[in-house]
Amino acid sequence: MAKVPVQFTLNGSEKAEFIDSGTTLLNALRDKIGDTSPKGGCHQGTCGACSVIIDGELRLSCLTLAETCNGAAITTTSGLSEGGVLHPVQRAFLDTFATQCGFCTPGTIMAAKVLLDHTPNPSRDEVVEALSGNICRCTGYESIIQAVLLAARANSQNAA
Amino acid sequence: MAIRRGRGVAAINYPTGMNLGGDPTQALVHSTPTGNFMVTLSSVDLGQGMKQIMAQICAETIGVPTDRVVVDTADTDTGPHCMGTFASRGTHRAGNAVIQAAREARQVMLEVAAEELEVNASDLETDGQGNILVKGAPQKSISIFDVALSAHFKRGRSISGRGMFLIPRSYPEKETGAMKPSTCYAHACTVAEVEVDDETGEVTVLTVKNIFEIGRALNPKMVEQQLVGGSWMGISHALYETTEPYYPNRDHGGTDFNQYLMPGPGDLAETEIIVLERPSADGPYGAKGPGEMCANPQIPAVANAVFDAVGVRIDTLPITPERILRALKAQAPN
């Protein structure tokens, strides 16, 4: 299979790799670059566990070809904390005990971050809508919803 | 044609473990040279929190902080035997094995400390913070770190223990058929309120109120997660999930998350959880198995609520709109 070069920023640092043409971003991140925070749940875009942020938008890395990401800025959950300080969404997930087995957590945190980036003070319905693409097999949605609302409150207090 | 409201209740007993030729779990505990403790198990942490609970149980028994314990699980080639992580048996069976192993390790630890302090081991106690003290004279003490160093490099001792927990196989009595197939029953009761559209057959769950009796909650936040999430798994079993909607015919079985229905965050009803702690006599620190039972009583409660709402008994899961409409049609006078 033809190798193609890809170059993008991952969590602020430049990455350049030769990958097999047709490799998904999910596989490129996990198997080539070694960032295993996006999870492969269904590999067909229905579970949300592989969610990452590409140029500010929430994207399913299992349905995104890596070679379409040239020049993009990609953020994954492993890049959210800064200098050992957790991102407010991560902090809120800890504080509300919003992770159980943990498999859906990275994708859910990405979805929550994009929501709060666009809608800093979401209603409960907006949170539910934003998380509707993320399946939690532990069915721990209530504490996840609470985590996102808590992160929003924490953000607005910091901004005030 | 109308939206009809119904309420259903169900209560369950739920057993811990199973009865297939005996139900053993074994555990090994040993200290590292720096006085951390290793718990070795074959039991699996598949996200239910086995590692955390076993670390707590080991720490409590030995008398050290939980972060001094490392739990290694799930290599059945190298670990001590475990029947497996199922039947809600993990906390109860593995927990009892870990207690037994940790007690033996603690005894060796106290013996080594006694030699170092030149006192009797029976006069020693732990402070839970990583130190061993002489009872009544706490100024005379030694850290578990130093005890472990002494055991390894001076005294040639292994601070270790073996845990062998076995529920023997129960055979039925010939005369009566009576037997004891499982142990340590947990209990739960659910009241579910639903609305059923008798035109479309759709069921909407309005509220789910659950009360669970689970022995002692060794980690209350993890118990809450298990019970809240489990309550919704129960609703999901009742109304949505199946791999074989026309069982035994396998047609139309879901093959992926597009076709296999599970609740999402938008499907949550108001859910209430009450935990009753009634420590069990044979459980590790009073624990029972809260695992699978948390998803059981919702199923008959929803079935009863549907009956209360529209007067049909659905005895096949899941309770789909199709099944409700067929039952309503069968019941209707010709």
XYZ file of N, CA and C in Angstrom, chain A residues 41-42 44 46-47 96-101 124 128 131-132 134-135 137-143 145, chain B residues 46-48 219 221-222 225-226 228-230 232-233 236 241 256-258 260 262-266 268:
150
model
N -14.105 2.104 19.854
C -15.235 1.328 20.371
C -15.921 0.549 19.283
N -16.332 1.232 18.214
C -17.110 0.566 17.168
C -16.433 0.665 15.799
N -16.990 2.600 13.527
C -17.912 2.974 12.445
C -18.744 4.197 12.803
N -20.419 5.186 15.605
C -21.676 5.158 16.358
C -21.505 5.248 17.863
N -20.290 5.172 18.388
C -20.162 5.128 19.851
C -19.517 6.374 20.447
N -17.285 14.864 40.156
C -18.627 14.272 40.189
C -18.571 12.754 40.022
N -17.361 12.187 40.031
C -17.237 10.733 39.895
C -17.885 10.274 38.592
N -17.590 10.985 37.496
C -18.295 10.750 36.247
C -17.601 9.742 35.345
N -16.781 8.890 35.915
C -16.190 7.838 35.107
C -16.314 6.537 35.856
N -16.690 5.487 35.129
C -16.835 4.203 35.810
C -15.811 3.242 35.229
N -16.122 2.553 34.133
C -15.074 1.720 33.539
C -14.072 2.588 32.788
N -29.319 21.981 30.636
C -29.224 20.531 30.747
C -29.545 19.871 29.407
N -27.268 17.289 27.235
C -27.744 15.978 26.780
C -27.583 15.854 25.271
N -23.980 15.342 24.273
C -23.430 14.036 24.637
C -24.147 12.886 23.933
N -25.127 13.215 23.093
C -25.973 12.152 22.558
C -25.221 11.213 21.618
N -22.295 9.962 22.357
C -21.317 9.215 23.147
C -22.035 8.156 23.974
N -21.753 6.905 23.663
C -22.406 5.810 24.394
C -21.590 5.463 25.638
N -21.532 2.515 28.232
C -22.129 1.201 28.487
C -22.372 0.972 29.987
N -21.671 1.735 30.839
C -21.977 1.649 32.270
C -23.256 2.432 32.585
N -23.801 3.107 31.600
C -25.020 3.908 31.729
C -24.863 4.964 32.819
N -23.657 5.534 32.893
C -23.401 6.527 33.931
C -23.665 7.945 33.474
N -24.698 8.133 32.666
C -24.912 9.443 32.043
C -25.183 10.555 33.047
N -25.931 10.234 34.109
C -26.342 11.326 35.004
C -25.123 12.037 35.585
N -24.132 11.260 36.056
C -22.966 11.923 36.648
C -22.142 12.635 35.577
N -23.494 14.167 32.921
C -24.234 15.425 32.707
C -23.906 16.406 33.834
N -12.847 -5.402 35.046
C -13.299 -5.012 33.711
C -14.025 -3.680 33.784
N -13.661 -2.893 34.800
C -14.268 -1.577 34.936
C -15.190 -1.474 36.127
N -15.417 -2.578 36.812
C -16.351 -2.551 37.947
C -15.669 -2.100 39.231
N -17.133 1.035 49.130
C -16.778 2.304 48.509
C -18.084 2.951 48.055
N -19.178 5.712 46.794
C -19.349 6.378 45.502
C -19.374 5.369 44.354
N -18.545 4.334 44.469
C -18.571 3.312 43.413
C -19.864 2.520 43.451
N -22.457 4.634 41.687
C -22.320 4.542 40.229
C -22.928 3.249 39.711
N -22.568 2.156 40.379
C -23.034 0.852 39.928
C -24.554 0.780 39.971
N -26.842 3.352 40.081
C -27.533 4.288 39.179
C -27.428 3.786 37.736
N -26.211 3.444 37.321
C -26.031 2.941 35.961
C -26.771 1.627 35.764
N -26.677 0.760 36.775
C -27.335 -0.540 36.686
C -28.840 -0.408 36.587
N -30.400 1.845 35.103
C -30.727 2.128 33.703
C -30.450 0.958 32.773
N -29.481 0.121 33.134
C -29.316 -1.113 32.350
C -30.562 -1.981 32.484
N -33.108 -0.698 30.300
C -32.703 -0.999 28.930
C -33.001 -2.457 28.567
N -33.001 -3.611 24.774
C -31.865 -4.394 24.302
C -32.215 -5.844 23.991
N -24.644 -3.952 15.404
C -23.777 -2.833 15.784
C -24.606 -1.836 16.594
N -23.955 -0.752 16.983
C -24.642 0.206 17.847
C -25.761 0.948 17.110
N -25.785 0.883 15.787
C -26.905 1.484 15.058
C -28.184 0.699 15.278
N -28.462 -2.073 17.658
C -28.643 -2.619 18.993
C -28.989 -1.458 19.914
N -29.614 0.925 22.860
C -29.241 1.170 24.244
C -29.667 2.584 24.589
N -29.931 2.828 25.861
C -30.327 4.195 26.221
C -29.155 5.150 26.087
N -29.461 6.358 25.680
C -28.468 7.424 25.655
C -28.801 8.415 26.755
N -27.994 9.483 26.853
C -28.234 10.448 27.936
C -29.617 11.090 27.862
N -30.198 11.136 26.665
C -31.519 11.731 26.539
C -32.646 10.827 26.977
N -32.781 9.213 29.907
C -32.823 9.015 31.352
C -34.128 9.524 31.943
